[in-house]
Tab-separated table of C-alpha atoms in Angstrom:
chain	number	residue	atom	x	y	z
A	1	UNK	CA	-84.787	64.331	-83.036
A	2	UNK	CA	-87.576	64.271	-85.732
A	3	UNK	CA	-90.200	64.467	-83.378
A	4	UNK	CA	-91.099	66.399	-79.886
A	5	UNK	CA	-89.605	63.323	-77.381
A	6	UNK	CA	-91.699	63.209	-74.120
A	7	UNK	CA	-90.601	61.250	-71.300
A	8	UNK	CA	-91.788	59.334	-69.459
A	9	UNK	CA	-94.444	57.397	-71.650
A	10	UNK	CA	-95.917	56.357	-68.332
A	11	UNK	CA	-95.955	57.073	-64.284
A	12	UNK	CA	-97.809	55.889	-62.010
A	13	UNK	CA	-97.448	57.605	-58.755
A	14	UNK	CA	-98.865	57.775	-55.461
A	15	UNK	CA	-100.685	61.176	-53.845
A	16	UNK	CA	-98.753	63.245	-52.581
A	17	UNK	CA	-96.113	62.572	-54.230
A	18	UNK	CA	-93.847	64.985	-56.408
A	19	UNK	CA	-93.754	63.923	-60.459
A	20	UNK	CA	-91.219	65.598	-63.039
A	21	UNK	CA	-92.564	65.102	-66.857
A	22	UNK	CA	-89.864	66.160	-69.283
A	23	UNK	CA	-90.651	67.632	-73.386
A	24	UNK	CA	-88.036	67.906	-75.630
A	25	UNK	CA	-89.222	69.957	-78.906
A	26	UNK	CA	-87.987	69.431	-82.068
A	27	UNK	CA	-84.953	71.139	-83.004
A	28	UNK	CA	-84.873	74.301	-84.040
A	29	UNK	CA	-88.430	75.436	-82.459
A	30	UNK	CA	-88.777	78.287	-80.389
A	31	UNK	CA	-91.887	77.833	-79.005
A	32	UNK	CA	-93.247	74.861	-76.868
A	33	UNK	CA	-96.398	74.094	-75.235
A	34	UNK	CA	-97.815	72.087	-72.354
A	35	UNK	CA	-101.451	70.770	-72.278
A	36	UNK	CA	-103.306	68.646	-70.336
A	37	UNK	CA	-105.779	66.132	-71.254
A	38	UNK	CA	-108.090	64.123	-69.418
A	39	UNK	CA	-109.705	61.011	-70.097
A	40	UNK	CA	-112.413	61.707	-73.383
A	41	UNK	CA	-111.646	65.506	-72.942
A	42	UNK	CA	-110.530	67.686	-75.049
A	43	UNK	CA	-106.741	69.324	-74.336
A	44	UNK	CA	-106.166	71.992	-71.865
A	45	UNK	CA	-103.495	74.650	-72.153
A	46	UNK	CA	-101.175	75.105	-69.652
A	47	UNK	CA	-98.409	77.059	-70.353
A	48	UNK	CA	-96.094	78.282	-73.285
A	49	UNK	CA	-92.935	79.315	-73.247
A	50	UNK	CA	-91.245	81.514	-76.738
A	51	UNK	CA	-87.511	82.069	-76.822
A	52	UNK	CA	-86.395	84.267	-74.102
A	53	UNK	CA	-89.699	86.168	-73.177
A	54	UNK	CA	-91.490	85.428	-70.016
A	55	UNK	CA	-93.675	82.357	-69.882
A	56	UNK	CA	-97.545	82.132	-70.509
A	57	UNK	CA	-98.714	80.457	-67.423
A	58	UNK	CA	-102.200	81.259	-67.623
A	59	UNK	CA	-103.708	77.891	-67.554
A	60	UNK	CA	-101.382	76.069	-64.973
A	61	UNK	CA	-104.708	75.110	-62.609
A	62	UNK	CA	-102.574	75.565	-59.021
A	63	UNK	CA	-99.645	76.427	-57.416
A	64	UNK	CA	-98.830	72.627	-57.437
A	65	UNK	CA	-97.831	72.848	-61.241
A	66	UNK	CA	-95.024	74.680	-62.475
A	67	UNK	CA	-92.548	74.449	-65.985
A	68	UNK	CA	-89.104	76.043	-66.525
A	69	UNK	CA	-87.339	75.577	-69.767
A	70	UNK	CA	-83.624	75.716	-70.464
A	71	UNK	CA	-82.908	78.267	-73.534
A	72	UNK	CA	-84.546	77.069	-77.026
A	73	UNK	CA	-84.521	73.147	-75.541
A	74	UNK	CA	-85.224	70.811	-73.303
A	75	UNK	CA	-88.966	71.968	-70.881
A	76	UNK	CA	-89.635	70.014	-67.454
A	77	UNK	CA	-93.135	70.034	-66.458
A	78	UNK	CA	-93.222	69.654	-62.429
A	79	UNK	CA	-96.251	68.362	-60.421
A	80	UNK	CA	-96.041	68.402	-56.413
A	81	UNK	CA	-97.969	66.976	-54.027
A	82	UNK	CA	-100.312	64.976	-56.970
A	83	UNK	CA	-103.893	64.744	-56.088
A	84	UNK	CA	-106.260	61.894	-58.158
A	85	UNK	CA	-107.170	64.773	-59.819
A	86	UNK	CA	-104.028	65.313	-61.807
A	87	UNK	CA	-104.692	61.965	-63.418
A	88	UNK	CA	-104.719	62.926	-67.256
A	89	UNK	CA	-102.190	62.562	-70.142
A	90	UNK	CA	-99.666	65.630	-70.389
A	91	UNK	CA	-98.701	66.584	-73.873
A	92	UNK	CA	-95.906	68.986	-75.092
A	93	UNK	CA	-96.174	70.749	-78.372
A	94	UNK	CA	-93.585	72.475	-80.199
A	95	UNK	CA	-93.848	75.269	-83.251
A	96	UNK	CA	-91.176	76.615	-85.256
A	97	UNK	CA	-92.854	80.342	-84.292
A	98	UNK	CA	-95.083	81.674	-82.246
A	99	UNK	CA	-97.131	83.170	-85.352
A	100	UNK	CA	-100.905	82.159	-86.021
A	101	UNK	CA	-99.931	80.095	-88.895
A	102	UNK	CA	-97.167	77.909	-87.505
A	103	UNK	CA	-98.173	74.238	-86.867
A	104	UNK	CA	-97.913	72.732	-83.302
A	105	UNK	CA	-96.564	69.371	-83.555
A	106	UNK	CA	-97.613	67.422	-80.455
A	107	UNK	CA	-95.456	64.559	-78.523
A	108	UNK	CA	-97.366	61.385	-77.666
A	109	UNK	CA	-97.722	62.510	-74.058
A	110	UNK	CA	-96.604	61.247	-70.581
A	111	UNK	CA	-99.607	59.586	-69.277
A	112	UNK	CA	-99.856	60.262	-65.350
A	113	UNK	CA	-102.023	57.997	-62.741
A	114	UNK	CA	-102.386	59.228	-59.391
A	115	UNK	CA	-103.158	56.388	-56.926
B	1	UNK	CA	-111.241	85.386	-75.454
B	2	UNK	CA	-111.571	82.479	-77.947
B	3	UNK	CA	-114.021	79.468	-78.310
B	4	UNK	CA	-114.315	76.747	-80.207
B	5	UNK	CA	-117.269	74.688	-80.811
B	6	UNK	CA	-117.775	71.195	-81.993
B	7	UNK	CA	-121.520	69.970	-81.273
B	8	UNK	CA	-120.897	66.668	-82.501
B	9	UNK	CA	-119.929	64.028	-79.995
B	10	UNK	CA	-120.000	61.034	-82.620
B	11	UNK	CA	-120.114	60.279	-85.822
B	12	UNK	CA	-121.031	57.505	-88.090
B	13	UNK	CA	-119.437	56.894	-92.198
B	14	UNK	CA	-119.576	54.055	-94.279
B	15	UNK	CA	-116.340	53.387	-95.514
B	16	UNK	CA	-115.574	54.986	-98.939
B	17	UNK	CA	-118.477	57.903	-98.389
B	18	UNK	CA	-117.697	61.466	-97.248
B	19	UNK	CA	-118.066	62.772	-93.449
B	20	UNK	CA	-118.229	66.385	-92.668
B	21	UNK	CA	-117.019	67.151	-88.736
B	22	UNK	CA	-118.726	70.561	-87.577
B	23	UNK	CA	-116.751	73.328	-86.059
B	24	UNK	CA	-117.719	77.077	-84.928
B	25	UNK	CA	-115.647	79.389	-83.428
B	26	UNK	CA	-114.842	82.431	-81.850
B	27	UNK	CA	-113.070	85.229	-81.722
B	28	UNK	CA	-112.521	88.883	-81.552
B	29	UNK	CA	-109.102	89.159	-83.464
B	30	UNK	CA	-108.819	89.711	-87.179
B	31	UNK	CA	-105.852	87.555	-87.770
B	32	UNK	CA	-106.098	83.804	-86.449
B	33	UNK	CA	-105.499	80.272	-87.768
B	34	UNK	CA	-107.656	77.307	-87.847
B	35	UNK	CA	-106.041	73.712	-87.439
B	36	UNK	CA	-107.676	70.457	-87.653
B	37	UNK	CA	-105.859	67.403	-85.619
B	38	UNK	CA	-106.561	63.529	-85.600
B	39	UNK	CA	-106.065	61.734	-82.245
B	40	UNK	CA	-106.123	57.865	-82.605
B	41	UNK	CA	-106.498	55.423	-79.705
B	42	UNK	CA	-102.754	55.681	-79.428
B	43	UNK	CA	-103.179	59.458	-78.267
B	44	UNK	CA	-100.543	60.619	-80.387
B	45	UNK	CA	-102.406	64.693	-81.994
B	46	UNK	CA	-101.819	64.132	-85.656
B	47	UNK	CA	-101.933	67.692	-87.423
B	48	UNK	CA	-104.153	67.341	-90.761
B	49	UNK	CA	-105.331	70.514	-92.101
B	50	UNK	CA	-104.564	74.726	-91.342
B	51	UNK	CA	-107.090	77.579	-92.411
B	52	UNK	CA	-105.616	81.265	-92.496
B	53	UNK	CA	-108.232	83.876	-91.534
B	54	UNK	CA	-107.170	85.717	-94.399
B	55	UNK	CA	-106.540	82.824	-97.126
B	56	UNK	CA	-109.128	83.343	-99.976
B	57	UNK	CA	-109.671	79.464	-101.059
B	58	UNK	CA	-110.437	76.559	-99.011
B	59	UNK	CA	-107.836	74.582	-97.801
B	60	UNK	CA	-107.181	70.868	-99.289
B	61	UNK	CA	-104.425	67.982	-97.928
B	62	UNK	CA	-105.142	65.286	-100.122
B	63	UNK	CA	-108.610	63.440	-98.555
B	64	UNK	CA	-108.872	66.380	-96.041
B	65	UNK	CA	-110.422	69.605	-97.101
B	66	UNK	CA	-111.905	72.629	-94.694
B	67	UNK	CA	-114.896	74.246	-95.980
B	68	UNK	CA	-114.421	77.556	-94.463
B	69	UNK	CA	-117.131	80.063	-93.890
B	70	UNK	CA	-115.872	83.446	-92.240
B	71	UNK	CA	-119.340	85.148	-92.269
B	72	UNK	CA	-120.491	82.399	-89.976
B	73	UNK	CA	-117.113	81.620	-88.216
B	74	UNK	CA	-117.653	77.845	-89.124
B	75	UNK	CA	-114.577	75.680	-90.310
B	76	UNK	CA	-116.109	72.254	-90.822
B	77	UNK	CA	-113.418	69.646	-91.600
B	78	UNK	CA	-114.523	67.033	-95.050
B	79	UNK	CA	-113.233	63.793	-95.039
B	80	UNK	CA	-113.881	62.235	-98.429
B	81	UNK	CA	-113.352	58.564	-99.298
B	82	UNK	CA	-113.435	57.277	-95.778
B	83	UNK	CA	-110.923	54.695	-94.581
B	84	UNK	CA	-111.161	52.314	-91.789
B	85	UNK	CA	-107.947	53.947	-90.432
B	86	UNK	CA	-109.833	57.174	-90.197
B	87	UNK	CA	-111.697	56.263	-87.270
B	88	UNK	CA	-110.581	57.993	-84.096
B	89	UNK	CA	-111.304	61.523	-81.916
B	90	UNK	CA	-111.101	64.492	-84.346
B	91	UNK	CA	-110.391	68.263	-82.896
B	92	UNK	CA	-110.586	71.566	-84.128
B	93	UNK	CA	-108.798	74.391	-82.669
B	94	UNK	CA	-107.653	78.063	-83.535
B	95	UNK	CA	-104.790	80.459	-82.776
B	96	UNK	CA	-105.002	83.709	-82.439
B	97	UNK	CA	-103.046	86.887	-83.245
B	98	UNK	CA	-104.404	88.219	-79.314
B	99	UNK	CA	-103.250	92.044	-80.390
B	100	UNK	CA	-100.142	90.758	-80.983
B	101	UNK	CA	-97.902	90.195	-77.560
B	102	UNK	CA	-98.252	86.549	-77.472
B	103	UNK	CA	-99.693	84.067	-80.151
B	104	UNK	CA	-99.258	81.425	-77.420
B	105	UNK	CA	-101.970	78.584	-77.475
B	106	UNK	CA	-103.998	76.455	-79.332
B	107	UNK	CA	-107.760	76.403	-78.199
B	108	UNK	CA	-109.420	73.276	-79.114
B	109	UNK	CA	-113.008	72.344	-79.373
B	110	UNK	CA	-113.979	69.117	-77.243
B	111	UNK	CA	-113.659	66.898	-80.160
B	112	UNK	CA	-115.538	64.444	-82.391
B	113	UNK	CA	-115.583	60.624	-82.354
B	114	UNK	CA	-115.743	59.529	-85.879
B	115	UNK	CA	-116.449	55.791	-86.527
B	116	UNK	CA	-115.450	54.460	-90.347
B	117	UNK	CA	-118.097	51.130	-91.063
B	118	UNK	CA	-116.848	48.672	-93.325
């Protein structure tokens, strides 16, 4: 597609629960990105993934969060046992390279409420 | 480790004037990029503007300029001819070149509100 393609827009969940957020990047990109962002905050990394090489999870907050993503494509962003906390809007990002001057294009986020 | 720092919560522009949206930053590594996003009320990160540690002018993208100042690791986004469609959260972030293993992540700065007056 054109764009990075989050899905879904919206979930509303109850705690405890298990959620599955899925990013696909736009084509060709080797890179993607998850971030988190809470209501008037500013974005949180999470994790990155670039081609083959192992994953930057330095950011995912607990053990509850985890990401795998399937070659050059398709990321799913996994959330178990939500807590209130977890309440935010979850954006992918996706950039051609990994270098410091290649743009991150953003998806409009799956926005999670925990209930 | 990397910081960025916007110290401007909101911000106020009569339509048609310029704004200038503060950012500082932070960081250790020679080689890093400086990006400027827009994020409306729809929450969609629109990318406007990239600084290269190493470029020698300013960067310009039509209304958008950065007035980048390496001595004092400030990157202040200018907005000139303000539009009513300009109003929304503005962030500032950089990437590194962290020694080289892994470029990885954006840091952003906690963002700016900027309101456009008619």
């Amino acid at each position: 597609g054109a764009g990075v393609s989050q899905s879904p827009s919206n979930k509303v969940t109850e705690k405890g629960k298990d959620v599955e957020l899925r990013c696909d990047p736009i084509s060709g990109h080797t890179a993607l990105y998850w971030y988190r962002q809470r209501l008037g905050q500013g974005l949180e990394f999470l994790i990155y993934f670039q081609g083959n090489s192992a994953p930057d999870k330095s950011g995912l907050p607990s053990d509850r969060f985890s990401a795998e993503r399937t070659g050059e494509s398709v990321s799913t962003l996994t959330i178990q046992r939500t807590q209130q906390e977890d309440s935010a809007v979850y954006l992918c990002a996706s950039s051609l390279m990994a270098g410091v001057a290649n743009t991150i294009y953003f998806g409009e986020g799956s926005w999670l409420t925990v209930v | 480790a990397q910081k960025i720092t916007q110290t401007q919560p909101g911000m106020f522009v009569q339509e048609k004037e310029a704004v200038t949206l503060d950012c500082t930053y932070d960081t250790s590594d020679p080689s890093y990029g400086l990006f400027w996003y827009k994020q409306p009320s729809s929450g969609e990160m629109i990318f406007l503007i990239y600084q290269g540690s190493y470029d020698q002018q300013n960067a310009t993208e039509g209304r958008y300029s950065l007035n980048f100042q390496k001595a004092r690791k400030s990157a202040n986004l200018v907005i000139s001819a303000s539009q009513l469609g300009d109003s929304a959260m503005y962030f500032c972030a950089m990437r590194a070149n962290a020694g080289g293993t892994s470029y990885g992540k954006l840091t952003f700065g906690q963002g700016t509100i900027l309101t456009v007056h008619p």
